[in-house]
């Protein structure tokens, strides 16, 4: 379940906003270490990794970004503030990740989990292949 966003200190809110803008400008998922130099460039000062990790953690908890587990990277969520499971199609050539609004697969997996007595908190499905642009 999503938690209600906590009031944020202006610096952390500013860091989160900056991370969100950096991810929005990216065509590929970004790791914290990809975000770090971009953030330092915008701030014109060094940025410590925990600053980026904290911002990502808050953005993920608030449903604004999604984490691609296999890449340890983040993308902006296509359905922010909406309770949903994540289904990503990841191109192994260019690295682009597209989030799909799939509900039927999630429902089937939850049903299967229940049948074996397993309680699923969150589902993240990652499908690797080649995107339309790269396959041309």
Short mmCIF file of N, CA and C in Angstrom, two decimals:
data_model
loop_
_atom_site.label_atom_id
_atom_site.label_comp_id
_atom_site.label_asym_id
_atom_site.label_seq_id
_atom_site.Cartn_x
_atom_site.Cartn_y
_atom_site.Cartn_z
N UNK A 1 0.83 -1.18 0.00
CA UNK A 1 0.00 0.00 0.00
C UNK A 1 0.87 1.24 0.00
N UNK A 2 0.39 2.26 -0.67
CA UNK A 2 1.11 3.53 -0.72
C UNK A 2 0.86 4.26 0.59
N UNK A 3 1.90 4.93 1.06
CA UNK A 3 1.72 5.74 2.26
C UNK A 3 1.43 7.17 1.83
N UNK A 4 0.74 7.90 2.70
CA UNK A 4 0.47 9.31 2.39
C UNK A 4 1.79 10.06 2.45
N UNK A 5 2.03 10.94 1.47
CA UNK A 5 3.29 11.69 1.48
C UNK A 5 3.42 12.52 2.75
N UNK A 6 4.61 12.47 3.36
CA UNK A 6 4.88 13.25 4.56
C UNK A 6 5.28 14.65 4.13
N UNK A 7 5.01 15.65 4.98
CA UNK A 7 5.53 16.98 4.67
C UNK A 7 7.05 16.89 4.60
N UNK A 8 7.63 17.55 3.62
CA UNK A 8 9.06 17.42 3.41
C UNK A 8 9.78 18.71 3.73
N UNK A 9 11.00 18.56 4.21
CA UNK A 9 11.89 19.69 4.39
C UNK A 9 12.16 20.26 3.01
N UNK A 10 12.31 21.56 2.88
CA UNK A 10 12.45 22.17 1.55
C UNK A 10 13.63 21.63 0.76
N UNK A 11 14.74 21.29 1.44
CA UNK A 11 15.90 20.75 0.72
C UNK A 11 15.58 19.38 0.14
N UNK A 12 14.95 18.51 0.92
CA UNK A 12 14.63 17.18 0.40
C UNK A 12 13.60 17.27 -0.72
N UNK A 13 12.62 18.16 -0.58
CA UNK A 13 11.62 18.35 -1.64
C UNK A 13 12.30 18.87 -2.90
N UNK A 14 13.24 19.76 -2.74
CA UNK A 14 13.99 20.30 -3.87
C UNK A 14 14.81 19.21 -4.55
N UNK A 15 15.47 18.37 -3.76
CA UNK A 15 16.25 17.26 -4.31
C UNK A 15 15.35 16.29 -5.07
N UNK A 16 14.21 16.00 -4.51
CA UNK A 16 13.26 15.08 -5.16
C UNK A 16 12.76 15.67 -6.48
N UNK A 17 12.47 16.95 -6.47
CA UNK A 17 12.02 17.62 -7.68
C UNK A 17 13.11 17.58 -8.75
N UNK A 18 14.35 17.79 -8.35
CA UNK A 18 15.45 17.76 -9.30
C UNK A 18 15.65 16.36 -9.87
N UNK A 19 15.60 15.34 -9.03
CA UNK A 19 15.73 13.96 -9.49
C UNK A 19 14.60 13.62 -10.45
N UNK A 20 13.40 14.06 -10.13
CA UNK A 20 12.25 13.82 -10.99
C UNK A 20 12.47 14.46 -12.37
N UNK A 21 12.98 15.67 -12.41
CA UNK A 21 13.24 16.36 -13.69
C UNK A 21 14.34 15.66 -14.48
N UNK A 22 15.36 15.19 -13.79
CA UNK A 22 16.45 14.47 -14.46
C UNK A 22 15.92 13.19 -15.09
N UNK A 23 15.09 12.45 -14.36
CA UNK A 23 14.50 11.22 -14.90
C UNK A 23 13.57 11.53 -16.07
N UNK A 24 12.83 12.63 -15.98
CA UNK A 24 11.91 13.00 -17.05
C UNK A 24 12.66 13.31 -18.35
N UNK A 25 13.86 13.85 -18.23
CA UNK A 25 14.65 14.21 -19.41
C UNK A 25 15.38 13.02 -20.02
N UNK A 26 15.46 11.92 -19.28
CA UNK A 26 16.20 10.75 -19.74
C UNK A 26 15.34 9.85 -20.62
N UNK A 27 15.96 9.27 -21.63
CA UNK A 27 15.24 8.33 -22.50
C UNK A 27 15.40 6.90 -22.00
N UNK A 28 16.26 6.70 -21.00
CA UNK A 28 16.52 5.36 -20.46
C UNK A 28 16.42 5.39 -18.94
N UNK A 29 16.22 4.22 -18.33
CA UNK A 29 16.26 4.16 -16.87
C UNK A 29 17.62 4.64 -16.37
N UNK A 30 17.62 5.25 -15.20
CA UNK A 30 18.86 5.78 -14.63
C UNK A 30 19.09 5.22 -13.23
N UNK A 31 20.33 4.86 -12.96
CA UNK A 31 20.70 4.45 -11.60
C UNK A 31 21.01 5.71 -10.79
N UNK A 32 21.15 5.54 -9.51
CA UNK A 32 21.51 6.67 -8.65
C UNK A 32 22.84 7.28 -9.10
N UNK A 33 23.76 6.41 -9.53
CA UNK A 33 25.07 6.90 -9.95
C UNK A 33 25.02 7.55 -11.34
N UNK A 34 23.98 7.30 -12.12
CA UNK A 34 23.75 8.04 -13.37
C UNK A 34 23.20 9.43 -13.05
N UNK A 35 22.35 9.49 -12.05
CA UNK A 35 21.70 10.74 -11.65
C UNK A 35 22.68 11.69 -10.97
N UNK A 36 23.60 11.13 -10.21
CA UNK A 36 24.55 11.91 -9.40
C UNK A 36 25.26 13.02 -10.17
N UNK A 37 25.95 12.74 -11.30
CA UNK A 37 26.65 13.82 -12.00
C UNK A 37 25.69 14.86 -12.61
N UNK A 38 24.50 14.41 -13.02
CA UNK A 38 23.52 15.35 -13.57
C UNK A 38 23.05 16.32 -12.49
N UNK A 39 22.83 15.79 -11.31
CA UNK A 39 22.38 16.62 -10.19
C UNK A 39 23.50 17.59 -9.76
N UNK A 40 24.72 17.08 -9.72
CA UNK A 40 25.87 17.93 -9.34
C UNK A 40 26.04 19.06 -10.35
N UNK A 41 25.84 18.75 -11.63
CA UNK A 41 25.97 19.77 -12.68
C UNK A 41 24.91 20.87 -12.49
N UNK A 42 23.67 20.46 -12.19
CA UNK A 42 22.60 21.43 -12.01
C UNK A 42 22.81 22.29 -10.76
N UNK A 43 23.33 21.65 -9.70
CA UNK A 43 23.55 22.38 -8.44
C UNK A 43 24.88 23.14 -8.41
N UNK A 44 25.77 22.77 -9.36
CA UNK A 44 27.11 23.37 -9.42
C UNK A 44 27.91 23.13 -8.14
N UNK A 45 27.71 21.93 -7.61
CA UNK A 45 28.48 21.50 -6.43
C UNK A 45 28.40 19.98 -6.34
N UNK A 46 29.35 19.37 -5.64
CA UNK A 46 29.29 17.91 -5.48
C UNK A 46 28.03 17.48 -4.71
N UNK A 47 27.55 16.30 -5.06
CA UNK A 47 26.37 15.74 -4.39
C UNK A 47 26.76 14.35 -3.88
N UNK A 48 26.43 14.07 -2.63
CA UNK A 48 26.74 12.78 -2.03
C UNK A 48 25.70 11.74 -2.47
N UNK A 49 26.14 10.50 -2.72
CA UNK A 49 25.19 9.45 -3.12
C UNK A 49 23.97 9.31 -2.21
N UNK A 50 24.11 9.41 -0.88
CA UNK A 50 22.91 9.26 -0.04
C UNK A 50 21.82 10.30 -0.35
N UNK A 51 22.22 11.46 -0.85
CA UNK A 51 21.24 12.49 -1.21
C UNK A 51 20.35 11.98 -2.34
N UNK A 52 20.96 11.36 -3.35
CA UNK A 52 20.19 10.83 -4.48
C UNK A 52 19.37 9.62 -4.04
N UNK A 53 19.98 8.73 -3.27
CA UNK A 53 19.25 7.54 -2.80
C UNK A 53 18.03 7.92 -1.96
N UNK A 54 18.20 8.91 -1.09
CA UNK A 54 17.06 9.36 -0.27
C UNK A 54 15.95 9.92 -1.14
N UNK A 55 16.31 10.74 -2.10
CA UNK A 55 15.30 11.32 -3.00
C UNK A 55 14.57 10.21 -3.77
N UNK A 56 15.32 9.25 -4.30
CA UNK A 56 14.71 8.14 -5.03
C UNK A 56 13.79 7.31 -4.12
N UNK A 57 14.24 7.07 -2.91
CA UNK A 57 13.44 6.29 -1.95
C UNK A 57 12.11 6.99 -1.68
N UNK A 58 12.14 8.30 -1.47
CA UNK A 58 10.90 9.03 -1.22
C UNK A 58 10.01 9.06 -2.45
N UNK A 59 10.60 9.29 -3.61
CA UNK A 59 9.82 9.31 -4.85
C UNK A 59 9.17 7.95 -5.13
N UNK A 60 9.89 6.89 -4.85
CA UNK A 60 9.34 5.54 -5.05
C UNK A 60 8.20 5.28 -4.06
N UNK A 61 8.41 5.65 -2.81
CA UNK A 61 7.37 5.44 -1.78
C UNK A 61 6.11 6.25 -2.10
N UNK A 62 6.29 7.41 -2.75
CA UNK A 62 5.15 8.25 -3.11
C UNK A 62 4.54 7.86 -4.45
N UNK A 63 5.10 6.82 -5.10
CA UNK A 63 4.54 6.33 -6.35
C UNK A 63 4.89 7.16 -7.57
N UNK A 64 5.92 7.98 -7.48
CA UNK A 64 6.29 8.87 -8.58
C UNK A 64 7.32 8.22 -9.50
N UNK A 65 8.18 7.38 -8.93
CA UNK A 65 9.14 6.63 -9.75
C UNK A 65 8.96 5.14 -9.49
N UNK A 66 9.38 4.37 -10.47
CA UNK A 66 9.38 2.91 -10.34
C UNK A 66 10.81 2.43 -10.50
N UNK A 67 11.15 1.39 -9.75
CA UNK A 67 12.49 0.82 -9.82
C UNK A 67 12.46 -0.40 -10.71
N UNK A 68 13.40 -0.43 -11.65
CA UNK A 68 13.58 -1.62 -12.48
C UNK A 68 14.64 -2.46 -11.77
N UNK A 69 14.18 -3.52 -11.16
CA UNK A 69 15.02 -4.34 -10.28
C UNK A 69 16.27 -4.88 -10.96
N UNK A 70 16.12 -5.42 -12.16
CA UNK A 70 17.25 -6.07 -12.83
C UNK A 70 18.35 -5.09 -13.21
N UNK A 71 18.01 -3.83 -13.35
CA UNK A 71 19.00 -2.82 -13.73
C UNK A 71 19.40 -1.94 -12.56
N UNK A 72 18.71 -2.09 -11.42
CA UNK A 72 18.91 -1.20 -10.28
C UNK A 72 18.84 0.24 -10.76
N UNK A 73 17.79 0.50 -11.55
CA UNK A 73 17.62 1.82 -12.14
C UNK A 73 16.16 2.26 -11.99
N UNK A 74 15.93 3.53 -12.24
CA UNK A 74 14.62 4.12 -12.00
C UNK A 74 14.08 4.83 -13.23
N UNK A 75 12.76 4.86 -13.34
CA UNK A 75 12.05 5.61 -14.37
C UNK A 75 10.88 6.32 -13.70
N UNK A 76 10.40 7.36 -14.34
CA UNK A 76 9.18 7.99 -13.85
C UNK A 76 8.03 7.02 -14.05
N UNK A 77 7.18 6.95 -13.08
CA UNK A 77 6.02 6.07 -13.15
C UNK A 77 4.99 6.66 -14.10
N UNK A 78 4.44 5.83 -14.97
CA UNK A 78 3.41 6.31 -15.90
C UNK A 78 2.05 6.45 -15.22
N UNK A 79 1.91 5.90 -14.03
CA UNK A 79 0.64 5.97 -13.31
C UNK A 79 0.89 6.42 -11.87
N UNK A 80 1.44 7.63 -11.69
CA UNK A 80 1.79 8.06 -10.33
C UNK A 80 0.55 8.12 -9.43
N UNK A 81 0.78 7.80 -8.18
CA UNK A 81 -0.25 7.85 -7.13
C UNK A 81 -1.38 6.87 -7.35
N UNK A 82 -1.21 5.93 -8.27
CA UNK A 82 -2.23 4.92 -8.55
C UNK A 82 -1.67 3.57 -8.10
N UNK A 83 -2.40 2.85 -7.32
CA UNK A 83 -1.96 1.53 -6.85
C UNK A 83 -1.94 0.57 -8.03
N UNK A 84 -0.76 0.05 -8.35
CA UNK A 84 -0.65 -0.89 -9.46
C UNK A 84 0.66 -1.66 -9.36
N UNK A 85 0.70 -2.76 -10.07
CA UNK A 85 1.93 -3.53 -10.20
C UNK A 85 2.64 -3.04 -11.45
N UNK A 86 3.93 -3.32 -11.54
CA UNK A 86 4.72 -2.81 -12.66
C UNK A 86 5.05 -3.91 -13.65
N UNK A 87 4.83 -3.62 -14.91
CA UNK A 87 5.21 -4.50 -16.01
C UNK A 87 6.06 -3.66 -16.95
N UNK A 88 7.32 -4.05 -17.10
CA UNK A 88 8.24 -3.31 -17.95
C UNK A 88 8.68 -4.16 -19.12
N UNK A 89 8.72 -3.54 -20.29
CA UNK A 89 9.33 -4.14 -21.47
C UNK A 89 10.66 -3.41 -21.65
N UNK A 90 11.76 -4.16 -21.55
CA UNK A 90 13.09 -3.56 -21.56
C UNK A 90 13.85 -4.02 -22.81
N UNK A 91 14.30 -3.04 -23.59
CA UNK A 91 15.05 -3.35 -24.80
C UNK A 91 16.50 -3.66 -24.42
N UNK A 92 16.95 -4.83 -24.83
CA UNK A 92 18.32 -5.21 -24.47
C UNK A 92 19.36 -4.55 -25.38
N UNK A 93 18.90 -3.90 -26.47
CA UNK A 93 19.84 -3.19 -27.35
C UNK A 93 20.05 -1.74 -26.92
N UNK A 94 18.96 -0.98 -26.78
CA UNK A 94 19.11 0.45 -26.46
C UNK A 94 18.88 0.75 -24.98
N UNK A 95 18.32 -0.20 -24.22
CA UNK A 95 18.12 0.01 -22.79
C UNK A 95 16.81 0.69 -22.42
N UNK A 96 16.03 1.10 -23.40
CA UNK A 96 14.76 1.77 -23.11
C UNK A 96 13.83 0.83 -22.36
N UNK A 97 13.14 1.39 -21.36
CA UNK A 97 12.17 0.60 -20.58
C UNK A 97 10.80 1.27 -20.71
N UNK A 98 9.81 0.50 -21.10
CA UNK A 98 8.45 1.01 -21.24
C UNK A 98 7.57 0.31 -20.22
N UNK A 99 6.88 1.09 -19.42
CA UNK A 99 5.96 0.54 -18.43
C UNK A 99 4.60 0.36 -19.10
N UNK A 100 4.03 -0.82 -18.94
CA UNK A 100 2.73 -1.12 -19.54
C UNK A 100 1.65 -1.17 -18.45
N UNK A 101 0.48 -0.66 -18.77
CA UNK A 101 -0.62 -0.67 -17.80
C UNK A 101 -1.39 -1.99 -17.83
N UNK A 102 -0.75 -3.06 -17.41
CA UNK A 102 -1.33 -4.41 -17.48
C UNK A 102 -1.96 -4.78 -16.14
N UNK A 103 -3.18 -5.21 -16.17
CA UNK A 103 -3.88 -5.61 -14.94
C UNK A 103 -4.20 -7.11 -14.94
N UNK A 104 -4.46 -7.69 -16.08
CA UNK A 104 -4.89 -9.09 -16.16
C UNK A 104 -3.78 -10.03 -15.68
N UNK A 105 -2.54 -9.79 -16.11
CA UNK A 105 -1.43 -10.64 -15.68
C UNK A 105 -1.26 -10.54 -14.17
N UNK A 106 -1.35 -9.33 -13.64
CA UNK A 106 -1.22 -9.13 -12.19
C UNK A 106 -2.29 -9.91 -11.43
N UNK A 107 -3.51 -9.85 -11.94
CA UNK A 107 -4.61 -10.56 -11.28
C UNK A 107 -4.36 -12.06 -11.29
N UNK A 108 -3.90 -12.59 -12.43
CA UNK A 108 -3.61 -14.03 -12.52
C UNK A 108 -2.49 -14.44 -11.56
N UNK A 109 -1.43 -13.64 -11.48
CA UNK A 109 -0.33 -13.96 -10.58
C UNK A 109 -0.74 -13.90 -9.11
N UNK A 110 -1.55 -12.92 -8.75
CA UNK A 110 -2.04 -12.84 -7.37
C UNK A 110 -2.92 -14.04 -7.02
N UNK A 111 -3.74 -14.45 -7.98
CA UNK A 111 -4.61 -15.62 -7.78
C UNK A 111 -3.74 -16.87 -7.57
N UNK A 112 -2.71 -17.02 -8.39
CA UNK A 112 -1.80 -18.16 -8.25
C UNK A 112 -1.08 -18.12 -6.90
N UNK A 113 -0.65 -16.95 -6.50
CA UNK A 113 0.02 -16.80 -5.20
C UNK A 113 -0.91 -17.22 -4.06
N UNK A 114 -2.15 -16.77 -4.12
CA UNK A 114 -3.12 -17.14 -3.09
C UNK A 114 -3.34 -18.64 -3.05
N UNK A 115 -3.35 -19.28 -4.21
CA UNK A 115 -3.60 -20.72 -4.26
C UNK A 115 -2.51 -21.53 -3.56
N UNK A 116 -1.31 -20.95 -3.44
CA UNK A 116 -0.23 -21.66 -2.73
C UNK A 116 0.04 -21.04 -1.35
N UNK A 117 -0.89 -20.16 -0.92
CA UNK A 117 -0.77 -19.57 0.41
C UNK A 117 0.27 -18.48 0.51
N UNK A 118 0.58 -17.86 -0.60
CA UNK A 118 1.60 -16.81 -0.63
C UNK A 118 0.91 -15.45 -0.73
N UNK A 119 1.36 -14.51 0.09
CA UNK A 119 0.79 -13.17 0.08
C UNK A 119 1.76 -12.22 -0.63
N UNK A 120 1.41 -11.81 -1.84
CA UNK A 120 2.27 -10.92 -2.64
C UNK A 120 2.01 -9.47 -2.26
N UNK A 121 3.07 -8.74 -1.95
CA UNK A 121 2.94 -7.32 -1.64
C UNK A 121 3.00 -6.46 -2.90
N UNK A 122 3.92 -6.80 -3.78
CA UNK A 122 4.10 -6.02 -5.00
C UNK A 122 4.66 -6.94 -6.08
N UNK A 123 4.22 -6.72 -7.30
CA UNK A 123 4.72 -7.49 -8.43
C UNK A 123 5.47 -6.55 -9.37
N UNK A 124 6.63 -6.98 -9.78
CA UNK A 124 7.39 -6.25 -10.78
C UNK A 124 7.80 -7.27 -11.82
N UNK A 125 7.24 -7.14 -13.01
CA UNK A 125 7.57 -8.05 -14.10
C UNK A 125 8.43 -7.31 -15.11
N UNK A 126 9.50 -7.95 -15.53
CA UNK A 126 10.40 -7.34 -16.50
C UNK A 126 10.56 -8.29 -17.68
N UNK A 127 10.17 -7.82 -18.83
CA UNK A 127 10.24 -8.60 -20.06
C UNK A 127 11.38 -8.03 -20.90
N UNK A 128 12.39 -8.86 -21.19
CA UNK A 128 13.54 -8.41 -21.98
C UNK A 128 13.33 -8.80 -23.44
N UNK A 129 13.71 -7.92 -24.33
CA UNK A 129 13.58 -8.19 -25.76
C UNK A 129 14.15 -7.03 -26.55
N UNK A 130 13.59 -6.79 -27.72
CA UNK A 130 14.06 -5.71 -28.58
C UNK A 130 12.88 -4.83 -28.93
N UNK A 131 13.04 -3.52 -28.74
CA UNK A 131 11.96 -2.57 -29.01
C UNK A 131 11.76 -2.39 -30.52
N UNK A 132 10.66 -1.77 -30.89
CA UNK A 132 10.34 -1.55 -32.29
C UNK A 132 11.39 -0.74 -33.02
N UNK A 133 11.94 0.28 -32.37
CA UNK A 133 12.97 1.12 -33.01
C UNK A 133 14.23 0.32 -33.32
N UNK A 134 14.64 -0.52 -32.40
CA UNK A 134 15.88 -1.28 -32.59
C UNK A 134 15.70 -2.46 -33.54
N UNK A 135 14.47 -2.94 -33.70
CA UNK A 135 14.27 -4.10 -34.56
C UNK A 135 14.13 -3.73 -36.04
N UNK A 136 14.06 -2.43 -36.33
CA UNK A 136 13.96 -1.99 -37.73
C UNK A 136 15.28 -2.00 -38.41
#
